mmCIF file of C-alpha atoms in Angstrom:
data_model
loop_
_atom_site.group_PDB
_atom_site.id
_atom_site.type_symbol
_atom_site.label_atom_id
_atom_site.label_comp_id
_atom_site.label_asym_id
_atom_site.label_seq_id
_atom_site.Cartn_x
_atom_site.Cartn_y
_atom_site.Cartn_z
ATOM 1 C CA MET Q 1 253.650 144.811 63.437
ATOM 2 C CA THR Q 2 250.979 146.546 64.212
ATOM 3 C CA THR Q 3 250.559 147.511 68.396
ATOM 4 C CA LEU Q 4 246.976 148.590 69.540
ATOM 5 C CA HIS Q 5 246.881 150.941 72.305
ATOM 6 C CA LYS Q 6 243.779 150.169 74.391
ATOM 7 C CA LYS Q 7 241.582 153.365 74.879
ATOM 8 C CA PRO Q 8 241.921 154.519 78.515
ATOM 9 C CA SER Q 9 238.534 154.562 80.247
ATOM 10 C CA LEU Q 10 237.200 158.172 81.074
ATOM 11 C CA PRO Q 11 236.893 159.265 84.386
ATOM 12 C CA ALA Q 12 233.929 158.202 86.133
ATOM 13 C CA THR Q 13 232.564 161.836 86.898
ATOM 14 C CA TYR Q 14 232.190 161.973 82.715
ATOM 15 C CA GLY Q 15 230.647 158.717 82.683
ATOM 16 C CA GLY Q 16 233.495 156.402 82.598
ATOM 17 C CA ALA Q 17 233.205 152.706 83.509
ATOM 18 C CA ALA Q 18 233.548 153.585 87.778
ATOM 19 C CA TRP Q 19 229.969 155.690 86.981
ATOM 20 C CA LEU Q 20 227.482 153.682 88.790
ATOM 21 C CA PRO Q 21 223.644 154.822 87.381
ATOM 22 C CA ARG Q 22 221.043 155.693 90.092
ATOM 23 C CA THR Q 23 218.270 152.900 88.637
ATOM 24 C CA LYS Q 24 215.867 153.106 91.336
ATOM 25 C CA SER Q 25 212.968 155.706 91.487
ATOM 26 C CA LEU Q 26 212.271 158.020 94.587
ATOM 27 C CA ALA Q 27 209.169 155.962 95.859
ATOM 28 C CA GLU Q 28 211.586 153.193 95.863
ATOM 29 C CA GLU Q 29 214.289 154.586 97.544
ATOM 30 C CA LEU Q 30 211.879 156.064 100.389
ATOM 31 C CA THR Q 31 210.329 152.481 100.632
ATOM 32 C CA ALA Q 32 214.089 150.972 101.095
ATOM 33 C CA GLN Q 33 214.859 153.789 103.342
ATOM 34 C CA LYS Q 34 218.758 153.735 102.663
ATOM 35 C CA TYR Q 35 218.772 157.494 101.887
ATOM 36 C CA TRP Q 36 215.425 158.882 103.447
ATOM 37 C CA HIS Q 37 213.122 158.282 105.865
ATOM 38 C CA HIS Q 38 210.090 156.171 104.771
ATOM 39 C CA CYS Q 39 206.913 158.395 104.344
ATOM 40 C CA GLY Q 40 203.788 159.031 101.784
ATOM 41 C CA THR Q 41 200.273 158.330 101.319
ATOM 42 C CA SER Q 42 197.916 158.085 98.649
ATOM 43 C CA THR Q 43 194.713 157.607 101.214
ATOM 44 C CA GLU Q 44 192.839 159.537 103.544
ATOM 45 C CA TRP Q 45 192.087 156.592 105.581
ATOM 46 C CA GLY Q 46 194.775 154.333 105.618
ATOM 47 C CA LYS Q 47 196.198 152.768 109.071
ATOM 48 C CA LEU Q 48 197.966 156.080 110.095
ATOM 49 C CA ARG Q 49 201.864 155.227 110.987
ATOM 50 C CA GLU Q 50 203.595 158.503 111.219
ATOM 51 C CA ILE Q 51 202.936 162.051 112.272
ATOM 52 C CA ILE Q 52 204.735 165.505 112.801
ATOM 53 C CA LEU Q 53 203.171 167.682 115.864
ATOM 54 C CA HIS Q 54 204.557 170.734 116.751
ATOM 55 C CA TRP Q 55 205.531 171.306 120.445
ATOM 56 C CA PRO Q 56 203.928 174.703 121.437
ATOM 57 C CA GLY Q 57 206.414 177.478 121.979
ATOM 58 C CA GLU Q 58 206.996 181.360 123.357
ATOM 59 C CA GLU Q 59 205.464 182.272 119.760
ATOM 60 C CA LEU Q 60 202.049 181.761 121.671
ATOM 61 C CA ASN Q 61 202.811 184.519 124.106
ATOM 62 C CA PHE Q 62 202.179 186.857 121.426
ATOM 63 C CA SER Q 63 201.216 190.452 122.384
ATOM 64 C CA GLU Q 64 198.734 191.238 118.998
ATOM 65 C CA PRO Q 65 195.017 190.408 119.390
ATOM 66 C CA PRO Q 66 194.479 187.132 118.579
ATOM 67 C CA ASP Q 67 192.615 187.983 115.584
ATOM 68 C CA HIS Q 68 195.520 189.623 114.171
ATOM 69 C CA GLN Q 69 197.300 186.393 114.394
ATOM 70 C CA LEU Q 70 194.124 184.509 112.721
ATOM 71 C CA MET Q 71 193.180 183.116 116.400
ATOM 72 C CA LEU Q 72 189.330 182.998 117.843
ATOM 73 C CA ALA Q 73 191.069 183.588 121.750
ATOM 74 C CA ARG Q 74 194.458 183.099 123.189
ATOM 75 C CA PRO Q 75 195.567 180.065 124.032
ATOM 76 C CA ASP Q 76 197.157 179.085 127.501
ATOM 77 C CA LEU Q 77 200.604 177.891 126.653
ATOM 78 C CA ALA Q 78 200.929 175.676 129.816
ATOM 79 C CA THR Q 79 197.797 174.253 128.926
ATOM 80 C CA LEU Q 80 198.091 174.021 125.164
ATOM 81 C CA ARG Q 81 201.466 171.790 126.149
ATOM 82 C CA HIS Q 82 199.819 169.695 128.126
ATOM 83 C CA GLN Q 83 197.290 169.127 125.854
ATOM 84 C CA THR Q 84 200.066 168.198 122.995
ATOM 85 C CA GLU Q 85 201.561 166.002 125.623
ATOM 86 C CA SER Q 86 197.950 164.227 126.009
ATOM 87 C CA LEU Q 87 197.755 163.754 122.019
ATOM 88 C CA VAL Q 88 201.358 162.450 121.764
ATOM 89 C CA THR Q 89 200.560 159.785 124.218
ATOM 90 C CA LEU Q 90 196.942 159.169 122.632
ATOM 91 C CA TYR Q 91 198.420 158.811 119.334
ATOM 92 C CA GLN Q 92 201.551 156.399 120.340
ATOM 93 C CA LYS Q 93 198.649 154.518 122.151
ATOM 94 C CA GLU Q 94 197.363 153.777 118.401
ATOM 95 C CA GLY Q 95 200.529 152.573 116.774
ATOM 96 C CA VAL Q 96 201.643 156.105 115.321
ATOM 97 C CA THR Q 97 205.133 157.130 115.629
ATOM 98 C CA VAL Q 98 204.634 160.937 116.462
ATOM 99 C CA HIS Q 99 207.895 163.214 115.726
ATOM 100 C CA LEU Q 100 207.521 166.836 117.567
ATOM 101 C CA SER Q 101 209.037 169.427 115.518
ATOM 102 C CA ASP Q 102 212.286 170.584 117.763
ATOM 103 C CA LEU Q 103 213.272 174.332 116.072
ATOM 104 C CA SER Q 104 216.304 176.166 117.498
ATOM 105 C CA GLU Q 105 214.339 179.481 116.483
ATOM 106 C CA GLN Q 106 210.641 180.851 117.224
ATOM 107 C CA PRO Q 107 208.322 180.439 113.978
ATOM 108 C CA PRO Q 108 205.503 182.134 113.884
ATOM 109 C CA PRO Q 109 202.483 181.488 116.214
ATOM 110 C CA ASN Q 110 200.359 179.248 113.219
ATOM 111 C CA PHE Q 111 203.346 176.966 112.709
ATOM 112 C CA LEU Q 112 200.983 175.010 115.320
ATOM 113 C CA PHE Q 113 198.979 173.830 112.535
ATOM 114 C CA GLN Q 114 201.117 171.544 110.703
ATOM 115 C CA ARG Q 115 198.472 169.757 108.289
ATOM 116 C CA ASP Q 116 198.721 173.342 106.225
ATOM 117 C CA LEU Q 117 202.027 173.356 105.752
ATOM 118 C CA PHE Q 118 202.873 170.043 103.985
ATOM 119 C CA TRP Q 119 201.037 167.152 102.283
ATOM 120 C CA ALA Q 120 202.047 163.673 101.416
ATOM 121 C CA THR Q 121 202.407 161.594 98.437
ATOM 122 C CA PRO Q 122 203.891 158.423 97.466
ATOM 123 C CA GLN Q 123 206.928 160.154 96.695
ATOM 124 C CA GLY Q 124 207.360 162.736 98.892
ATOM 125 C CA VAL Q 125 206.124 166.241 100.374
ATOM 126 C CA ILE Q 126 204.770 168.880 98.399
ATOM 127 C CA LEU Q 127 205.469 171.994 101.093
ATOM 128 C CA GLY Q 128 202.782 174.564 101.395
ATOM 129 C CA ARG Q 129 202.871 177.932 101.088
ATOM 130 C CA PRO Q 130 200.312 179.945 103.454
ATOM 131 C CA ALA Q 131 197.887 182.166 102.185
ATOM 132 C CA ALA Q 132 197.712 184.841 104.926
ATOM 133 C CA LEU Q 133 201.064 187.189 105.629
ATOM 134 C CA GLN Q 134 200.655 186.124 108.995
ATOM 135 C CA ARG Q 135 202.040 183.101 107.958
ATOM 136 C CA ALA Q 136 204.460 183.963 105.630
ATOM 137 C CA GLY Q 137 207.837 182.588 106.546
ATOM 138 C CA GLU Q 138 206.614 179.079 108.121
ATOM 139 C CA GLU Q 139 207.980 177.386 105.262
ATOM 140 C CA PRO Q 140 211.637 177.453 106.116
ATOM 141 C CA PHE Q 141 210.750 176.099 109.132
ATOM 142 C CA MET Q 142 208.863 173.230 108.129
ATOM 143 C CA ALA Q 143 211.378 172.640 105.621
ATOM 144 C CA GLN Q 144 213.835 172.495 108.261
ATOM 145 C CA VAL Q 145 212.125 169.936 110.373
ATOM 146 C CA LEU Q 146 211.532 167.492 107.375
ATOM 147 C CA ALA Q 147 215.062 167.771 106.199
ATOM 148 C CA ASP Q 148 216.004 166.704 109.769
ATOM 149 C CA LEU Q 149 213.845 163.765 109.398
ATOM 150 C CA LYS Q 150 215.069 163.116 106.154
ATOM 151 C CA ILE Q 151 211.721 163.526 104.504
ATOM 152 C CA PRO Q 152 212.146 164.796 100.319
ATOM 153 C CA VAL Q 153 210.291 167.808 99.672
ATOM 154 C CA ILE Q 154 209.254 167.085 96.062
ATOM 155 C CA TYR Q 155 208.078 170.535 95.477
ATOM 156 C CA HIS Q 156 207.229 174.171 96.747
ATOM 157 C CA PRO Q 157 204.650 176.458 95.206
ATOM 158 C CA HIS Q 158 206.415 179.406 93.488
ATOM 159 C CA GLY Q 159 205.296 182.810 91.924
ATOM 160 C CA GLN Q 160 201.913 183.645 93.041
ATOM 161 C CA ALA Q 161 200.556 180.404 94.041
ATOM 162 C CA THR Q 162 199.379 179.579 97.399
ATOM 163 C CA PHE Q 163 198.544 176.454 98.585
ATOM 164 C CA GLU Q 164 197.761 174.874 102.019
ATOM 165 C CA GLY Q 165 197.979 170.968 102.934
ATOM 166 C CA ALA Q 166 194.611 171.004 104.358
ATOM 167 C CA ASP Q 167 193.022 171.700 100.951
ATOM 168 C CA ALA Q 168 194.207 168.520 99.678
ATOM 169 C CA LEU Q 169 192.475 165.002 100.262
ATOM 170 C CA TRP Q 170 193.064 161.766 98.307
ATOM 171 C CA LEU Q 171 189.872 160.382 96.929
ATOM 172 C CA ASP Q 172 191.498 157.224 95.988
ATOM 173 C CA PRO Q 173 195.299 156.310 94.527
ATOM 174 C CA THR Q 174 195.023 158.013 91.233
ATOM 175 C CA THR Q 175 192.385 160.991 92.465
ATOM 176 C CA VAL Q 176 192.851 164.058 94.398
ATOM 177 C CA LEU Q 177 190.308 167.116 95.722
ATOM 178 C CA VAL Q 178 192.270 170.239 95.918
ATOM 179 C CA GLY Q 179 189.736 172.885 97.223
ATOM 180 C CA SER Q 180 190.251 176.313 95.686
ATOM 181 C CA GLY Q 181 189.408 179.400 97.627
ATOM 182 C CA VAL Q 182 190.842 182.030 100.162
ATOM 183 C CA ARG Q 183 193.627 179.377 101.023
ATOM 184 C CA THR Q 184 194.559 177.930 97.931
ATOM 185 C CA ASN Q 185 194.240 180.078 94.982
ATOM 186 C CA PRO Q 186 194.123 179.161 91.185
ATOM 187 C CA GLU Q 187 197.851 179.182 90.510
ATOM 188 C CA GLY Q 188 198.089 176.974 93.455
ATOM 189 C CA VAL Q 189 195.835 174.333 92.224
ATOM 190 C CA ARG Q 190 197.351 174.505 87.925
ATOM 191 C CA GLN Q 191 200.857 174.015 89.936
ATOM 192 C CA LEU Q 192 199.661 170.925 91.728
ATOM 193 C CA ARG Q 193 197.804 169.635 89.271
ATOM 194 C CA TRP Q 194 200.898 169.850 87.076
ATOM 195 C CA LEU Q 195 202.942 168.051 89.369
ATOM 196 C CA LEU Q 196 199.931 165.259 90.000
ATOM 197 C CA GLU Q 197 199.970 164.680 86.531
ATOM 198 C CA SER Q 198 203.506 163.604 86.039
ATOM 199 C CA MET Q 199 203.067 161.328 88.719
ATOM 200 C CA GLY Q 200 199.879 159.711 86.956
ATOM 201 C CA VAL Q 201 197.354 161.223 89.423
ATOM 202 C CA THR Q 202 194.186 163.705 88.270
ATOM 203 C CA LEU Q 203 193.159 166.648 90.439
ATOM 204 C CA LEU Q 204 189.524 167.345 90.691
ATOM 205 C CA GLU Q 205 189.242 171.143 91.458
ATOM 206 C CA VAL Q 206 186.586 171.907 94.226
ATOM 207 C CA ASN Q 207 185.324 175.409 94.928
ATOM 208 C CA LEU Q 208 185.095 176.572 98.179
ATOM 209 C CA PRO Q 209 182.478 178.572 99.552
ATOM 210 C CA GLN Q 210 182.882 181.744 101.432
ATOM 211 C CA GLY Q 211 183.389 181.609 105.067
ATOM 212 C CA GLY Q 212 185.206 178.471 105.261
ATOM 213 C CA GLN Q 213 189.025 177.673 105.927
ATOM 214 C CA HIS Q 214 189.555 174.712 103.882
ATOM 215 C CA LEU Q 215 188.235 171.466 101.823
ATOM 216 C CA LEU Q 216 189.049 169.769 104.935
ATOM 217 C CA GLY Q 217 186.621 171.774 106.596
ATOM 218 C CA VAL Q 218 184.070 171.075 104.010
ATOM 219 C CA VAL Q 219 184.324 167.055 103.926
ATOM 220 C CA ASN Q 220 186.499 164.501 105.410
ATOM 221 C CA PHE Q 221 186.880 160.918 105.232
ATOM 222 C CA ALA Q 222 186.142 158.129 107.558
ATOM 223 C CA ASP Q 223 186.787 155.458 105.282
ATOM 224 C CA ALA Q 224 187.496 154.865 101.288
ATOM 225 C CA ASP Q 225 183.359 154.525 100.930
ATOM 226 C CA LEU Q 226 182.529 156.839 103.912
ATOM 227 C CA ALA Q 227 182.627 160.746 103.785
ATOM 228 C CA VAL Q 228 181.868 163.321 106.571
ATOM 229 C CA VAL Q 229 180.273 166.439 105.196
ATOM 230 C CA HIS Q 230 179.822 170.028 106.609
ATOM 231 C CA GLY Q 231 175.846 170.304 105.573
ATOM 232 C CA GLY Q 232 176.362 174.384 105.732
ATOM 233 C CA ARG Q 233 178.994 174.485 103.408
ATOM 234 C CA VAL Q 234 179.139 171.471 100.982
ATOM 235 C CA THR Q 235 178.454 172.363 97.530
ATOM 236 C CA SER Q 236 176.257 170.045 94.767
ATOM 237 C CA GLN Q 237 179.339 169.789 92.747
ATOM 238 C CA LEU Q 238 181.144 167.794 95.881
ATOM 239 C CA THR Q 239 178.056 165.833 96.373
ATOM 240 C CA GLY Q 240 177.119 165.266 92.858
ATOM 241 C CA LEU Q 241 181.205 164.072 92.654
ATOM 242 C CA LEU Q 242 181.069 161.700 95.638
ATOM 243 C CA ARG Q 243 177.596 159.852 94.638
ATOM 244 C CA GLU Q 244 178.967 159.524 91.522
ATOM 245 C CA ARG Q 245 182.432 157.581 92.943
ATOM 246 C CA GLY Q 246 179.488 155.630 95.529
ATOM 247 C CA ILE Q 247 180.645 157.129 98.396
ATOM 248 C CA GLU Q 248 178.243 157.343 101.377
ATOM 249 C CA THR Q 249 178.084 160.791 103.041
ATOM 250 C CA LEU Q 250 177.385 161.661 106.259
ATOM 251 C CA ILE Q 251 175.795 164.749 106.656
ATOM 252 C CA LEU Q 252 176.536 166.822 109.832
ATOM 253 C CA GLU Q 253 174.233 170.271 110.223
ATOM 254 C CA PRO Q 254 175.470 173.533 111.389
ATOM 255 C CA ASP Q 255 175.298 173.706 115.219
ATOM 256 C CA PRO Q 256 177.648 174.576 118.042
ATOM 257 C CA GLU Q 257 179.481 171.313 118.331
ATOM 258 C CA LEU Q 258 180.160 171.477 114.453
ATOM 259 C CA THR Q 259 181.159 174.909 114.115
ATOM 260 C CA ASP Q 260 182.711 175.671 117.675
ATOM 261 C CA GLY Q 261 183.709 172.244 118.765
ATOM 262 C CA LEU Q 262 185.132 171.404 115.255
ATOM 263 C CA GLY Q 263 183.430 167.809 115.783
ATOM 264 C CA MET Q 264 184.433 166.825 112.233
ATOM 265 C CA ASN Q 265 188.168 168.140 112.606
ATOM 266 C CA PHE Q 266 189.030 164.662 112.782
ATOM 267 C CA VAL Q 267 192.097 162.616 112.150
ATOM 268 C CA THR Q 268 191.485 158.954 110.921
ATOM 269 C CA LEU Q 269 193.406 156.243 112.518
ATOM 270 C CA ALA Q 270 192.380 153.433 110.413
ATOM 271 C CA PRO Q 271 189.526 152.414 108.146
ATOM 272 C CA ARG Q 272 185.938 153.988 110.212
ATOM 273 C CA ARG Q 273 188.361 154.761 113.178
ATOM 274 C CA VAL Q 274 188.973 158.339 114.211
ATOM 275 C CA LEU Q 275 190.443 160.830 116.706
ATOM 276 C CA MET Q 276 188.086 163.520 117.609
ATOM 277 C CA PRO Q 277 187.590 166.769 119.581
ATOM 278 C CA THR Q 278 186.159 166.343 123.262
ATOM 279 C CA GLY Q 279 182.458 168.150 123.825
ATOM 280 C CA CYS Q 280 180.884 166.771 120.857
ATOM 281 C CA PRO Q 281 178.413 164.255 122.106
ATOM 282 C CA GLU Q 282 175.423 164.515 119.529
ATOM 283 C CA ILE Q 283 178.265 164.255 116.548
ATOM 284 C CA LYS Q 284 179.777 161.585 118.300
ATOM 285 C CA LYS Q 285 176.858 159.541 118.148
ATOM 286 C CA HIS Q 286 176.064 160.074 115.255
ATOM 287 C CA TYR Q 287 179.399 158.680 114.203
ATOM 288 C CA ARG Q 288 178.967 155.722 116.203
ATOM 289 C CA GLN Q 289 175.402 155.037 114.145
ATOM 290 C CA ALA Q 290 177.463 155.011 110.872
ATOM 291 C CA GLY Q 291 180.030 152.482 112.336
ATOM 292 C CA ILE Q 292 182.818 154.922 113.589
ATOM 293 C CA GLU Q 293 184.760 154.074 116.289
ATOM 294 C CA VAL Q 294 185.531 157.201 118.131
ATOM 295 C CA VAL Q 295 188.412 158.394 120.186
ATOM 296 C CA GLU Q 296 188.140 161.210 121.987
ATOM 297 C CA ALA Q 297 191.217 164.091 122.433
ATOM 298 C CA GLU Q 298 190.965 167.520 124.448
ATOM 299 C CA VAL Q 299 192.079 170.357 122.135
ATOM 300 C CA GLY Q 300 190.389 172.913 123.774
ATOM 301 C CA GLU Q 301 193.400 175.612 123.761
ATOM 302 C CA TYR Q 302 193.633 174.405 120.313
ATOM 303 C CA LEU Q 303 190.276 175.630 119.451
ATOM 304 C CA LYS Q 304 190.629 179.081 120.668
ATOM 305 C CA ALA Q 305 193.952 178.386 118.075
ATOM 306 C CA ALA Q 306 191.428 178.098 115.184
ATOM 307 C CA GLY Q 307 192.147 174.437 114.935
ATOM 308 C CA GLY Q 308 191.532 171.055 115.853
ATOM 309 C CA PRO Q 309 193.197 167.657 115.461
ATOM 310 C CA ALA Q 310 193.011 167.772 112.074
ATOM 311 C CA CYS Q 311 194.795 170.769 111.552
ATOM 312 C CA LEU Q 312 197.420 170.165 114.259
ATOM 313 C CA THR Q 313 198.244 166.788 112.843
ATOM 314 C CA GLY Q 314 200.869 166.547 109.658
ATOM 315 C CA ILE Q 315 200.107 163.193 108.372
ATOM 316 C CA LEU Q 316 203.586 161.695 107.249
ATOM 317 C CA LEU Q 317 202.914 157.811 106.754
ATOM 318 C CA ARG Q 318 199.616 155.746 106.128
ATOM 319 C CA GLU Q 319 199.675 151.962 105.381
ATOM 320 C CA ASN Q 320 198.613 150.150 102.395
ATOM 321 C CA PHE Q 321 199.424 153.247 100.039
ATOM 322 C CA GLN Q 322 200.109 152.620 96.511
#
């Protein structure tokens, strides 16, 4: 009589019976919120739900001339903190969850501007790699903040690539505009295109004119079919692209409200509802005439540091993204 011996199962670590396969995609895991904090967006206009702001620290009491820190003037720290507190209150009134960065060490001064340091996709965030030497080293601080919130970082530009989040804007859930210029270089664009293609997203490169910072300073979306553009910086390439997509453009001509007051440096809170700087009454009037509701924030100390509401706000989550 032949005795049959049952072949012993492999240990689970080698794929045996106790091995549990991971079947959900990262996007599904984000939605389930079991391992990760829910985050992501594929629009610039969906209802804003979660953001990151940096609480200004002693790093703003730097000794160098402001220009050496990429700033226009020296912000007053006490006033800046008061403006940050007011921004938190405004956002919370709009139903937005605000995460304030809590760091044990002082980051570089421009860490104030969170928008540049990461960019959200439906599958997690892409960490920025700022182009200026003054901002080198901000990435580990941003990575720490994101890790503490359990936000997955799915990519970090490497090699000679530079990328700043304010150069990337969702045109629709399957198309992204990326500005190529002094802040995001061609290698950064190439790496971003490769990554987005793996998500089924098309990248459209926009060559930025000299004298600007980011794509966000050239075009900003108030809704899926309404873009605000800087009349002194917008290119025929970009206006043609928007026209082809059936997107209405509100053109703002260069004046002190636009160039000094950063009147188009707004954060879209919901379709046709924006948070913009105070002190821009004419631009505010143009917005209202275009059917845009306006919430104003005092950000004078941020303006000294060369940024406005859109620059200082890191977008984590919007509603109704795909």
